[in-house]
């Protein structure tokens, strides 16, 4: 499955719009839109931001794993959705 399809699937599963993901991650909406359409591949920095916001593993997003969820950050710190309590959504 291509990165573009997995990215869109993760965003839709999260219930977030492209605008919300862009706001929360700092990744421009134009980059997100083009990545979901398969026209570009986001840079590593943006991929990391998107994985954190969408709570998916980078390995899954890149098609290297079938394990979708990312449960931890570095050093075993539990992953918490960054948008909780933001008031934007």
Coordinates of N, CA, C and O in Angstrom, one line a residue:
X1 N 0.9 -1.2 0.0 CA 0.0 0.0 0.0 C 0.9 1.2 0.0 O 1.9 1.3 0.8
X2 N 0.6 2.2 -0.8 CA 1.4 3.4 -1.0 C 1.3 4.3 0.2 O 0.3 4.4 0.9
X3 N 2.4 5.1 0.4 CA 2.4 6.1 1.5 C 1.1 7.0 1.4 O 0.5 7.3 2.4
X4 N 0.8 7.4 0.2 CA -0.3 8.4 0.0 C -1.6 7.8 0.5 O -2.4 8.5 1.2
X5 N -1.9 6.5 0.2 CA -3.1 5.8 0.7 C -3.1 5.7 2.2 O -4.1 5.9 2.9
X6 N -1.9 5.3 2.7 CA -1.8 5.1 4.2 C -2.0 6.4 4.9 O -2.6 6.5 6.0
X7 N -1.4 7.5 4.4 CA -1.5 8.8 5.0 C -3.0 9.2 5.1 O -3.5 9.7 6.1
X8 N -3.7 9.1 4.0 CA -5.1 9.5 3.9 C -5.9 8.6 4.9 O -6.8 9.1 5.6
X9 N -5.6 7.3 4.9 CA -6.3 6.4 5.8 C -6.1 6.8 7.2 O -7.1 6.8 8.0
X10 N -4.9 7.1 7.6 CA -4.6 7.5 9.0 C -5.3 8.8 9.4 O -5.9 8.9 10.5
X11 N -5.3 9.7 8.5 CA -6.0 11.0 8.7 C -7.5 10.8 8.9 O -8.1 11.3 9.8
X12 N -8.1 10.0 8.0 CA -9.5 9.8 8.0 C -9.9 9.0 9.3 O -10.9 9.2 9.9
X13 N -9.1 8.0 9.6 CA -9.3 7.2 10.8 C -9.3 8.1 12.1 O -10.0 7.8 13.1
X14 N -8.5 9.1 12.1 CA -8.4 10.0 13.2 C -9.6 11.0 13.3 O -9.8 11.6 14.3
X15 N -10.3 11.1 12.2 CA -11.5 12.0 12.2 C -11.1 13.4 12.0 O -11.9 14.3 12.2
X16 N -9.8 13.6 11.5 CA -9.3 15.0 11.3 C -9.4 15.4 9.9 O -9.2 14.6 9.0
X17 N -9.6 16.7 9.6 CA -9.6 17.2 8.3 C -8.1 17.5 7.9 O -7.2 17.6 8.8
X18 N -7.8 17.8 6.7 CA -6.5 18.2 6.3 C -6.1 19.5 7.0 O -5.0 19.6 7.4
X19 N -7.1 20.4 7.1 CA -6.8 21.6 7.7 C -6.4 21.4 9.2 O -5.5 22.1 9.7
X20 N -7.1 20.5 9.9 CA -6.8 20.3 11.3 C -5.4 19.7 11.5 O -4.6 20.1 12.3
X21 N -5.1 18.7 10.6 CA -3.8 18.0 10.7 C -2.7 19.1 10.4 O -1.6 19.1 11.1
X22 N -2.9 19.9 9.4 CA -2.0 20.9 9.1 C -1.7 21.9 10.3 O -0.6 22.2 10.6
X23 N -2.8 22.3 10.9 CA -2.7 23.2 12.0 C -1.9 22.6 13.2 O -1.1 23.2 13.8
X24 N -2.3 21.3 13.5 CA -1.7 20.7 14.7 C -0.3 20.2 14.5 O 0.5 20.2 15.4
X25 N 0.1 19.9 13.2 CA 1.4 19.4 12.9 C 2.4 20.5 12.5 O 3.6 20.3 12.6
X26 N 1.9 21.5 11.9 CA 2.7 22.6 11.3 C 3.2 22.2 9.9 O 3.9 22.9 9.3
X27 N 2.6 21.1 9.4 CA 2.9 20.7 8.0 C 1.9 21.5 7.1 O 0.7 21.4 7.3
X28 N 2.4 22.2 6.1 CA 1.4 23.0 5.3 C 0.4 22.1 4.6 O 0.7 21.0 4.2
X29 N -0.8 22.6 4.6 CA -1.9 21.8 4.0 C -1.7 21.5 2.6 O -2.0 20.4 2.1
X30 N -1.0 22.3 1.8 CA -0.6 22.0 0.4 C 0.3 20.8 0.4 O 0.1 19.9 -0.5
X31 N 1.2 20.6 1.3 CA 2.1 19.4 1.4 C 1.3 18.2 1.7 O 1.4 17.2 1.0
X32 N 0.4 18.3 2.6 CA -0.5 17.2 3.0 C -1.4 16.8 1.9 O -1.5 15.6 1.6
X33 N -2.0 17.7 1.2 CA -2.8 17.4 0.1 C -2.1 16.7 -1.1 O -2.6 15.7 -1.6
X34 N -0.9 17.2 -1.4 CA -0.1 16.6 -2.5 C 0.4 15.3 -2.1 O 0.5 14.4 -2.9
X35 N 0.7 15.1 -0.8 CA 1.2 13.8 -0.3 C 0.1 12.7 -0.4 O 0.3 11.6 -0.8
X36 N -1.1 13.1 0.0 CA -2.3 12.2 -0.1 C -2.6 11.9 -1.5 O -3.2 10.8 -1.8
X37 N -2.4 12.8 -2.4 CA -2.6 12.5 -3.8 C -1.5 11.8 -4.5 O -1.6 11.4 -5.7
X38 N -0.4 11.5 -3.8 CA 0.7 10.8 -4.3 C 1.6 11.6 -5.2 O 2.4 11.0 -6.0
X39 N 1.5 12.9 -5.2 CA 2.3 13.8 -6.1 C 3.7 14.1 -5.5 O 4.6 14.4 -6.2
X40 N 3.8 14.0 -4.1 CA 5.0 14.3 -3.4 C 5.2 13.3 -2.3 O 4.2 12.7 -1.8
X41 N 6.4 13.2 -1.8 CA 6.7 12.5 -0.6 C 7.2 13.5 0.4 O 8.2 14.2 0.1
X42 N 6.5 13.6 1.6 CA 6.9 14.6 2.6 C 8.4 14.4 3.0 O 8.8 13.2 3.1
X43 N 9.1 15.4 3.4 CA 10.4 15.3 4.0 C 10.3 14.5 5.3 O 9.3 14.4 5.9
X44 N 11.5 14.0 5.8 CA 11.5 13.2 7.0 C 10.9 14.0 8.2 O 10.1 13.5 9.0
X45 N 11.3 15.2 8.3 CA 10.8 16.1 9.4 C 9.2 16.1 9.4 O 8.6 16.0 10.4
X46 N 8.6 16.3 8.2 CA 7.2 16.4 8.1 C 6.6 15.0 8.4 O 5.5 14.9 8.9
X47 N 7.2 14.0 7.9 CA 6.7 12.6 8.1 C 6.6 12.3 9.6 O 5.6 11.8 10.1
X48 N 7.6 12.7 10.4 CA 7.7 12.5 11.8 C 6.5 13.3 12.5 O 5.8 12.8 13.3
X49 N 6.3 14.5 12.1 CA 5.2 15.3 12.6 C 3.9 14.7 12.4 O 3.0 14.6 13.2
X50 N 3.7 14.2 11.1 CA 2.4 13.6 10.8 C 2.2 12.3 11.5 O 1.1 12.0 12.0
X51 N 3.2 11.5 11.7 CA 3.1 10.3 12.5 C 2.7 10.6 13.9 O 1.9 9.8 14.5
X52 N 3.3 11.6 14.5 CA 2.9 11.9 15.9 C 1.5 12.4 16.0 O 0.8 12.0 16.9
X53 N 1.0 13.2 15.1 CA -0.3 13.8 15.2 C -1.3 12.6 14.9 O -2.4 12.6 15.6
X54 N -1.0 11.8 13.9 CA -2.0 10.7 13.6 C -1.8 9.4 14.4 O -2.6 8.5 14.2
X55 N -0.8 9.4 15.2 CA -0.5 8.3 16.1 C -0.3 7.0 15.3 O -1.0 6.0 15.6
X56 N 0.5 7.1 14.3 CA 0.8 5.9 13.5 C 2.4 5.8 13.5 O 3.1 6.8 13.7
X57 N 2.8 4.6 13.3 CA 4.3 4.4 13.2 C 4.8 4.8 11.8 O 4.1 4.7 10.8
X58 N 6.0 5.3 11.8 CA 6.6 5.7 10.5 C 6.8 4.4 9.7 O 6.7 4.5 8.4
X59 N 7.1 3.3 10.3 CA 7.3 2.1 9.5 C 6.0 1.7 8.8 O 6.0 1.3 7.6
X60 N 4.9 1.9 9.5 CA 3.6 1.6 8.8 C 3.3 2.6 7.7 O 2.9 2.2 6.6
X61 N 3.5 3.8 8.0 CA 3.2 4.9 7.0 C 4.1 4.7 5.7 O 3.6 4.9 4.6
X62 N 5.3 4.2 5.9 CA 6.2 4.0 4.8 C 6.0 2.6 4.1 O 6.7 2.3 3.2
X63 N 5.1 1.8 4.7 CA 4.9 0.5 4.1 C 5.8 -0.6 4.5 O 5.9 -1.6 3.9
X64 N 6.6 -0.3 5.6 CA 7.6 -1.3 6.1 C 7.0 -2.2 7.1 O 7.7 -3.2 7.5
X65 N 5.8 -1.9 7.6 CA 5.2 -2.7 8.7 C 3.7 -2.7 8.5 O 3.1 -1.8 7.9
X66 N 3.1 -3.8 9.0 CA 1.6 -3.8 9.0 C 1.1 -3.3 10.4 O -0.1 -3.2 10.5
X67 N 1.9 -3.0 11.3 CA 1.6 -2.5 12.6 C 1.3 -1.0 12.5 O 2.2 -0.2 12.4
X68 N 0.0 -0.6 12.5 CA -0.3 0.8 12.3 C -0.1 1.8 13.4 O 0.5 2.8 13.3
X69 N -0.5 1.4 14.6 CA -0.4 2.3 15.8 C 1.0 2.5 16.3 O 1.8 1.5 16.3
X70 N 1.3 3.7 16.7 CA 2.5 4.0 17.4 C 2.2 4.3 18.8 O 1.4 5.2 19.1
X71 N 2.6 3.4 19.7 CA 2.2 3.5 21.1 C 3.2 4.2 22.0 O 2.9 4.6 23.1
X72 N 4.4 4.5 21.5 CA 5.4 5.1 22.3 C 6.2 6.1 21.5 O 6.4 6.0 20.3
X73 N 6.7 7.1 22.2 CA 7.7 8.0 21.7 C 9.1 7.5 22.1 O 9.2 6.3 22.6
X74 N 10.1 8.2 22.0 CA 11.4 7.8 22.3 C 11.5 7.5 23.8 O 10.8 8.1 24.6
X75 N 12.3 6.5 24.2 CA 12.6 6.1 25.5 C 11.3 5.6 26.3 O 11.2 5.8 27.5
X76 N 10.4 5.1 25.5 CA 9.2 4.4 26.2 C 8.2 5.4 26.8 O 7.3 4.9 27.6
X77 N 8.2 6.6 26.4 CA 7.2 7.6 26.9 C 5.9 7.3 26.2 O 5.9 7.3 25.0
X78 N 4.8 7.1 26.9 CA 3.5 6.8 26.2 C 3.1 7.9 25.3 O 3.3 9.1 25.5
X79 N 2.6 7.5 24.1 CA 2.2 8.5 23.1 C 0.8 9.0 23.5 O -0.1 8.2 23.7
X80 N 0.6 10.3 23.5 CA -0.7 10.9 23.8 C -1.0 11.7 22.6 O -0.2 12.4 22.1
X81 N -2.3 11.7 22.2 CA -2.7 12.6 21.1 C -2.4 14.0 21.4 O -2.8 14.5 22.5
X82 N -1.7 14.7 20.5 CA -1.3 16.1 20.8 C -2.5 17.1 20.7 O -2.3 18.2 21.1
X83 N -3.6 16.6 20.1 CA -4.7 17.6 19.9 C -5.6 17.6 21.1 O -6.5 18.5 21.1
X84 N -5.5 16.7 22.1 CA -6.4 16.7 23.2 C -6.2 18.0 24.0 O -5.1 18.5 24.3
X85 N -7.3 18.7 24.2 CA -7.3 19.9 25.0 C -6.9 21.1 24.2 O -6.9 22.2 24.8
X86 N -6.7 21.0 22.9 CA -6.3 22.2 22.1 C -7.5 23.1 21.9 O -7.3 24.3 21.8
X87 N -8.7 22.6 21.8 CA -9.8 23.4 21.6 C -10.1 23.8 20.1 O -11.0 24.5 19.8
X88 N -9.2 23.3 19.2 CA -9.4 23.6 17.8 C -10.4 22.7 17.1 O -11.1 23.1 16.2
X89 N -10.5 21.5 17.6 CA -11.3 20.5 16.9 C -12.6 20.4 17.5 O -12.9 20.4 18.7

